[in-house]
PDB file of C-alpha atoms in Angstrom:
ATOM      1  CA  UNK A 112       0.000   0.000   0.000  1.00 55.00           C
ATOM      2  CA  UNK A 113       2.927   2.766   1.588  1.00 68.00           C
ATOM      3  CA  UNK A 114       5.814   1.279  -0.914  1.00 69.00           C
ATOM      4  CA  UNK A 115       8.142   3.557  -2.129  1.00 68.00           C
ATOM      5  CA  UNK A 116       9.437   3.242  -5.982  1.00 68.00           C
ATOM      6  CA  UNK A 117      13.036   1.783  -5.656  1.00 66.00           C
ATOM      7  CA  UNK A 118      15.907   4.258  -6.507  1.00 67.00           C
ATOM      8  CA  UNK A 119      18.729   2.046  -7.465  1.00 66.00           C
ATOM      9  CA  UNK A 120      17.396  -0.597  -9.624  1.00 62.00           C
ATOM     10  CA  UNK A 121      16.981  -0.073 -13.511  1.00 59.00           C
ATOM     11  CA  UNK A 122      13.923  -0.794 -15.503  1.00 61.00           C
ATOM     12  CA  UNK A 123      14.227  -3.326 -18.255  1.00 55.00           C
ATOM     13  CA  UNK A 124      14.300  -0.346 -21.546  1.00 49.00           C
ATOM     14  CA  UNK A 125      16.885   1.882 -19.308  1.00 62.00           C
ATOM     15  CA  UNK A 126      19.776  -1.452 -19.308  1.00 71.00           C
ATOM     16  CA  UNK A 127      22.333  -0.865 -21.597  1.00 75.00           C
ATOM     17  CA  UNK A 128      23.793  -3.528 -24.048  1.00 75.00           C
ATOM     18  CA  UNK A 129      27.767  -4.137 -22.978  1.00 73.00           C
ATOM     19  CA  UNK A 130      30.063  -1.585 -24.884  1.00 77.00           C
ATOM     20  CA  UNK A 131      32.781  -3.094 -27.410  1.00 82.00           C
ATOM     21  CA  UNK A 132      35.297  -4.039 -25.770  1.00 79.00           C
ATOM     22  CA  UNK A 133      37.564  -3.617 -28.098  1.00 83.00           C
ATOM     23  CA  UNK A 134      37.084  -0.196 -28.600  1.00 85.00           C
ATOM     24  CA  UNK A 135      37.987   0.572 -24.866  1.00 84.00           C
ATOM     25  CA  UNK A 136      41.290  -1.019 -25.020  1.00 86.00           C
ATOM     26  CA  UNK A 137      42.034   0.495 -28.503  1.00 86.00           C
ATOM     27  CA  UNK A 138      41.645   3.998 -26.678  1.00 89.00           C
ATOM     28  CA  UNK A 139      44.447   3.860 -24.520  1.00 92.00           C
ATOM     29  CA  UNK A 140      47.069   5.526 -25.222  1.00 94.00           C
ATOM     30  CA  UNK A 141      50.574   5.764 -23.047  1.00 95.00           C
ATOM     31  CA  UNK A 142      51.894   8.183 -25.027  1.00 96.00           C
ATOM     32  CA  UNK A 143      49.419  10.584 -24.541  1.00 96.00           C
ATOM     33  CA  UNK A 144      49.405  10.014 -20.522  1.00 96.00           C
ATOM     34  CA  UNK A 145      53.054  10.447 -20.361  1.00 97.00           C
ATOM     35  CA  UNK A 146      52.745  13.546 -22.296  1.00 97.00           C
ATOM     36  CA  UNK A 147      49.751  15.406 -20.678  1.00 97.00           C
ATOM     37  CA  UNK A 148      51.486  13.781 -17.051  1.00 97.00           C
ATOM     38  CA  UNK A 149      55.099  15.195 -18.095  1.00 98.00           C
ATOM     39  CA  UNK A 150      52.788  18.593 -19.220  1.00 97.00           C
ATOM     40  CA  UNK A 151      50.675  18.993 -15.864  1.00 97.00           C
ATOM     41  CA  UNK A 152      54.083  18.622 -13.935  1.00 97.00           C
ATOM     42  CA  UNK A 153      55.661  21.148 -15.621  1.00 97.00           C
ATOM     43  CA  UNK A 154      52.915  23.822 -15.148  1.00 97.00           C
ATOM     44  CA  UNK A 155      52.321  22.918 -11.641  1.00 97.00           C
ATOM     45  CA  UNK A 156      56.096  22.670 -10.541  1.00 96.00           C
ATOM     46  CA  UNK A 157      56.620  26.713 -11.882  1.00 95.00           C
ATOM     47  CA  UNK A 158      53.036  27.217 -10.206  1.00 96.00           C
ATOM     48  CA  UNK A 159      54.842  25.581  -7.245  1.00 95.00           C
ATOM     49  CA  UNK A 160      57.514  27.740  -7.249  1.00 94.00           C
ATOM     50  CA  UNK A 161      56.352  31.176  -8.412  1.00 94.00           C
ATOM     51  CA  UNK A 162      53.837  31.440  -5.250  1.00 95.00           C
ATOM     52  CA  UNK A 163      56.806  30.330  -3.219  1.00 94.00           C
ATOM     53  CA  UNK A 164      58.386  33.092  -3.894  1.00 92.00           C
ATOM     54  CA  UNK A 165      55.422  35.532  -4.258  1.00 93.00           C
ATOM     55  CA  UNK A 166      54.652  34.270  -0.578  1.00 94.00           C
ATOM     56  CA  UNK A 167      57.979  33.513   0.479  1.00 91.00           C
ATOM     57  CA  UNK A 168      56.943  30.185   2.235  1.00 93.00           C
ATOM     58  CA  UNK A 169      57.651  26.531   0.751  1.00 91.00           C
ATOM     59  CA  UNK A 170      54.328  24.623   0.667  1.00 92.00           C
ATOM     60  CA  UNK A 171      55.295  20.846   0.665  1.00 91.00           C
ATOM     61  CA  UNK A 172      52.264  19.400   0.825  1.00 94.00           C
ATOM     62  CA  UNK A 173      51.775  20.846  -3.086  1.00 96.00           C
ATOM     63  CA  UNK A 174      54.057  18.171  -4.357  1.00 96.00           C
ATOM     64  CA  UNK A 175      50.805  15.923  -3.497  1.00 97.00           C
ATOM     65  CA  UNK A 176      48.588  18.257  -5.216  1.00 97.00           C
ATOM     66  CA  UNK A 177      50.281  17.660  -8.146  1.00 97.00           C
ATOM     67  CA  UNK A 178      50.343  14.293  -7.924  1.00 97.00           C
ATOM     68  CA  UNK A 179      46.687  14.482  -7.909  1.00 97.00           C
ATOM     69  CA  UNK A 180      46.695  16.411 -11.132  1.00 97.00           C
ATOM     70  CA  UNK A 181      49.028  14.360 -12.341  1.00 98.00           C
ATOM     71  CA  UNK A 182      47.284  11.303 -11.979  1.00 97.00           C
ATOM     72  CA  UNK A 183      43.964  12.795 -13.375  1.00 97.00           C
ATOM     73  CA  UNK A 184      45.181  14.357 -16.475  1.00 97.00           C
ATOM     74  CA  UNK A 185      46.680  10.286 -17.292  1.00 96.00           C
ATOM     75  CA  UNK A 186      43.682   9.116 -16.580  1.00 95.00           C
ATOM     76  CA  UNK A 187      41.932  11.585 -18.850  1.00 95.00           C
ATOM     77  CA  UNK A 188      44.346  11.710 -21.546  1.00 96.00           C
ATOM     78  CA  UNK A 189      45.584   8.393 -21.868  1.00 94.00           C
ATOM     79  CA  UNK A 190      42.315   6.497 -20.835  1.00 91.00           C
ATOM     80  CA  UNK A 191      44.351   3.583 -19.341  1.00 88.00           C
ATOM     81  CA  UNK A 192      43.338   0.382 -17.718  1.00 90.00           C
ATOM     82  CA  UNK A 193      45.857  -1.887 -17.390  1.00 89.00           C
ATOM     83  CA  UNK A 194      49.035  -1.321 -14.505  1.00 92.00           C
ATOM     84  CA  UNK A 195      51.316   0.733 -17.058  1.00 94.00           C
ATOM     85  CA  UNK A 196      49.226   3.868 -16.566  1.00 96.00           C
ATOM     86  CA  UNK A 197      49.498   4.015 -12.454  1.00 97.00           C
ATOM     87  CA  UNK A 198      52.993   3.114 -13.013  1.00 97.00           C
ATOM     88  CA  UNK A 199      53.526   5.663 -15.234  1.00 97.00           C
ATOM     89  CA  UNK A 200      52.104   8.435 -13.161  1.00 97.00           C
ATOM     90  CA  UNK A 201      53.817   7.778 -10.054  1.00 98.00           C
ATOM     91  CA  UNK A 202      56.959   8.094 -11.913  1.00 98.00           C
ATOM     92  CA  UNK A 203      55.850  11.460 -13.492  1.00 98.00           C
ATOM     93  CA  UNK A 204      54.609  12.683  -9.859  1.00 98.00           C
ATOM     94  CA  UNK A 205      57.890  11.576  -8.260  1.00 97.00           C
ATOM     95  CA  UNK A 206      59.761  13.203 -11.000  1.00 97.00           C
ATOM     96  CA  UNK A 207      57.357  16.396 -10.387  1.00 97.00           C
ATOM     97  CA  UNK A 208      58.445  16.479  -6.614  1.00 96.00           C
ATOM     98  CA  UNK A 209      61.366  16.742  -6.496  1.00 96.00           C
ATOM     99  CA  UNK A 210      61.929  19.038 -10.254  1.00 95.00           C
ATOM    100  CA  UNK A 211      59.537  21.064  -7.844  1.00 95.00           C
ATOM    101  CA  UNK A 212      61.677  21.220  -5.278  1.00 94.00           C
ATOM    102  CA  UNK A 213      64.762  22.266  -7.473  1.00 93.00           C
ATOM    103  CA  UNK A 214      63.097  24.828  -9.445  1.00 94.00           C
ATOM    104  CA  UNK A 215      62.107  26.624  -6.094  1.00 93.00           C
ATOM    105  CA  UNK A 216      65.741  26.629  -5.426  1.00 91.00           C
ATOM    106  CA  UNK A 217      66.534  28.095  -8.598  1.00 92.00           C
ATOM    107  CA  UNK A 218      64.109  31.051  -8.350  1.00 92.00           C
ATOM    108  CA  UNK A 219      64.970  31.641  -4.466  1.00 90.00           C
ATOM    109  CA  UNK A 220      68.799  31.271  -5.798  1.00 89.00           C
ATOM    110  CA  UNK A 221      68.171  33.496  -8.512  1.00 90.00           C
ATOM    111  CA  UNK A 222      66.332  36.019  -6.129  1.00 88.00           C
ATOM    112  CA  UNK A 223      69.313  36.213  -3.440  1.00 90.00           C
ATOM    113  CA  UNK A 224      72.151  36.275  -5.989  1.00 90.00           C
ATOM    114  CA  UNK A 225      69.718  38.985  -8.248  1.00 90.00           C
ATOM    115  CA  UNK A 226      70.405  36.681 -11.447  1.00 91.00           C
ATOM    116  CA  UNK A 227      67.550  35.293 -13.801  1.00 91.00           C
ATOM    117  CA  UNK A 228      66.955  31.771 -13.017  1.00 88.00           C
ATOM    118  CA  UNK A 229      67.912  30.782 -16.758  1.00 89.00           C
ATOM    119  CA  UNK A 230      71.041  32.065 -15.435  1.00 91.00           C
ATOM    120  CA  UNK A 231      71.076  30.063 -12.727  1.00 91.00           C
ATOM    121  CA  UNK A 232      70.493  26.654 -14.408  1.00 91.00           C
ATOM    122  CA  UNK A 233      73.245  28.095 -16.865  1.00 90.00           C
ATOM    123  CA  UNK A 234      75.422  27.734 -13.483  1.00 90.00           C
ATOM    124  CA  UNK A 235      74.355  24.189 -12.147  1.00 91.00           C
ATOM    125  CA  UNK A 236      76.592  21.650 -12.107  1.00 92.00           C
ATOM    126  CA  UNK A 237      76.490  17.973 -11.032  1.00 92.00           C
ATOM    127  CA  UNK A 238      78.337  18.787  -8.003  1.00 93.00           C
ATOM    128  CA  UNK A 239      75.510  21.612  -7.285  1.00 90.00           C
ATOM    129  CA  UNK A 240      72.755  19.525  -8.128  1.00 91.00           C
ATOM    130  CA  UNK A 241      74.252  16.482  -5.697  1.00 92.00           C
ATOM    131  CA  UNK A 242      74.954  19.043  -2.740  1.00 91.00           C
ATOM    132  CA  UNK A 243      70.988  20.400  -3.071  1.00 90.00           C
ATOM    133  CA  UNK A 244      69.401  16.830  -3.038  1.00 90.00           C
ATOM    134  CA  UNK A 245      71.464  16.124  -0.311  1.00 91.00           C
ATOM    135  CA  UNK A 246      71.316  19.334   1.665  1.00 91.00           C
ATOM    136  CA  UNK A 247      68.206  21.282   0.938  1.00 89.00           C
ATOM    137  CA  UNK A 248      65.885  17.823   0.360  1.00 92.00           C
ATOM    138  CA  UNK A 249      64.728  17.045   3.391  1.00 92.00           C
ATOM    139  CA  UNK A 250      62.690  13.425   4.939  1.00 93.00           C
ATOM    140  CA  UNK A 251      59.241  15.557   4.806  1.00 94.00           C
ATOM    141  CA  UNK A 252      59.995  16.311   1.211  1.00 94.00           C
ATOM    142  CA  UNK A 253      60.349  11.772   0.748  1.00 95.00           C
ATOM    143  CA  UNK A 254      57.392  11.588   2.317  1.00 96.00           C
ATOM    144  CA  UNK A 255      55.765  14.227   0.499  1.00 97.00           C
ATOM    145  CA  UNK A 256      57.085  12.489  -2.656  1.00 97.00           C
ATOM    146  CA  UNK A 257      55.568   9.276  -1.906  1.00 97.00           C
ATOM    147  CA  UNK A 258      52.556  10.912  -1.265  1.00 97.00           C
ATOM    148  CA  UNK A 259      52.644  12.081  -4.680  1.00 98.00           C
ATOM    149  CA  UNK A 260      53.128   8.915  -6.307  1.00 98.00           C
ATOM    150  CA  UNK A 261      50.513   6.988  -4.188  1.00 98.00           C
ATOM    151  CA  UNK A 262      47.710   9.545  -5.256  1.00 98.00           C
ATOM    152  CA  UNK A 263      48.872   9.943  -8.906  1.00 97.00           C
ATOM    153  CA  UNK A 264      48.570   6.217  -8.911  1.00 97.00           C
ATOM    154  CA  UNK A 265      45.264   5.897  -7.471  1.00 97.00           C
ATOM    155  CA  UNK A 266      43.862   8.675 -10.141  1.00 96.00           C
ATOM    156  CA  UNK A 267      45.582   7.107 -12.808  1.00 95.00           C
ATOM    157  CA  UNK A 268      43.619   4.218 -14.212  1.00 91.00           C
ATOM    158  CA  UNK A 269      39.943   5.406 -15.831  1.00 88.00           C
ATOM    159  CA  UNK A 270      36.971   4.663 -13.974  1.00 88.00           C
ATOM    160  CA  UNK A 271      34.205   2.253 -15.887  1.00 86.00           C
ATOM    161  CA  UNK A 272      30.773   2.541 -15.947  1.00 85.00           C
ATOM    162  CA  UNK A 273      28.966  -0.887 -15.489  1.00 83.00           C
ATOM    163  CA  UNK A 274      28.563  -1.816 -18.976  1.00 79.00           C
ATOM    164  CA  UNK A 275      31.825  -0.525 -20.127  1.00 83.00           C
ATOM    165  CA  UNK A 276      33.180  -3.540 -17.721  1.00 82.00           C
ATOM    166  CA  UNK A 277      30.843  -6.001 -19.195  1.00 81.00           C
ATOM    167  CA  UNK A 278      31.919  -5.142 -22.204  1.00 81.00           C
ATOM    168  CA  UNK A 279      35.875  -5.899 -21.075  1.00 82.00           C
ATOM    169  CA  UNK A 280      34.485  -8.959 -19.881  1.00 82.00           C
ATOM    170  CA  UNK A 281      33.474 -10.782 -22.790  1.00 80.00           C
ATOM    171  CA  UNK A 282      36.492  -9.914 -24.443  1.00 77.00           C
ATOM    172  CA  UNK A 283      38.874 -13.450 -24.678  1.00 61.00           C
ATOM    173  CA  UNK A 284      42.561 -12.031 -22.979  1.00 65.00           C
ATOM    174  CA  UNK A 285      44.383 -13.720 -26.051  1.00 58.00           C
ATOM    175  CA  UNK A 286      42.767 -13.413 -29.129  1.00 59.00           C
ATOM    176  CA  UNK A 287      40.493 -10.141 -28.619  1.00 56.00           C
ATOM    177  CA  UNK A 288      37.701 -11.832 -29.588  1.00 61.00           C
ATOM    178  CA  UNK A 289      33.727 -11.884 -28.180  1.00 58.00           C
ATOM    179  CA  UNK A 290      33.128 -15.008 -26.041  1.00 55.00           C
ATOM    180  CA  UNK A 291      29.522 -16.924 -27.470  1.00 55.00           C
ATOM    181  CA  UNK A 292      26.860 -17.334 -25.120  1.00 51.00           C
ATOM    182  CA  UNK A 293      25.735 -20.885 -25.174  1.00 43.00           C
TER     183      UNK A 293
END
């Protein structure tokens, strides 16, 4: 008499058929993850460090911000969904951290010396670089780093709706082809 109309279940005409399989694992693309990933860290790294020095604090908990952006902008560009695309992003994202890291270095070098910071790289050396990853990197900025990677990993793979996965399903793993019912 009182019942309520259920929320969660689908009607019969509103089910989907499974999506081609195929197609989904045709659309990935590591190329264009490691691009947009190696893109995203860029921008955010001399985001990183320009409002360092506008603000003259360090902000380590940003490396993990850009891990997060990281990971998303692999997951939207390269529309992964096998391990290669996590993988991939946590490398990008610990390779973001600590390029983060240097380039505030650079522009708060660049500041005290009065140089430009093209200048500055112009200067490093592999002596310099060794004695700032092993002076001015610190155990927070590790942990910060792992952070990072863990988060750009966990945003990394692309999220399926239910018939996209039934779709991967009845895919064979070896010859691509549609399993037959019956």
């Amino acid at each position: 008499m009182f019942r309520l109309k259920q929320k969660h279940s689908q009607k019969e005409a509103e089910k989907r058929p499974a999506a081609d399989g195929r197609r989904l694992l045709a659309e990935q693309s590591a190329a264009r993850a490691f691009a947009a990933g190696i893109a995203v860290a860029l921008l955010l790294c001399w985001l990183w460090a320009m409002f360092t020095v506008a603000t003259g604090r360090v902000f380590p908990w940003f490396s993990v911000l850009i891990g997060v952006m990281i990971g998303i902008a692999v997951q939207r560009f390269g529309r992964g969904l096998d391990w290669r695309f996590p993988v991939l992003a946590a490398v990008v994202a610990a390779f973001a951290a600590y390029a983060g890291n240097l380039m505030i270095g650079i522009f708060e070098t660049g500041r005290y010396i009065e140089a430009a910071p093209l200048r500055v790289v112009s200067g490093l050396s592999q002596d310099s670089i060794k004695y700032f990853f092993s002076n001015a990197i610190s155990p927070i900025d590790h942990i910060y780093a792992i952070c990072a990677c863990a988060v750009a990993a966990f945003f990394a793979n692309r999220r399926l709706k239910r018939h996209e996965v039934l779709g991967l399903r009845t895919i064979t793993p070896v010859t691509g082809e549609r399993f037959r019912d019956g």
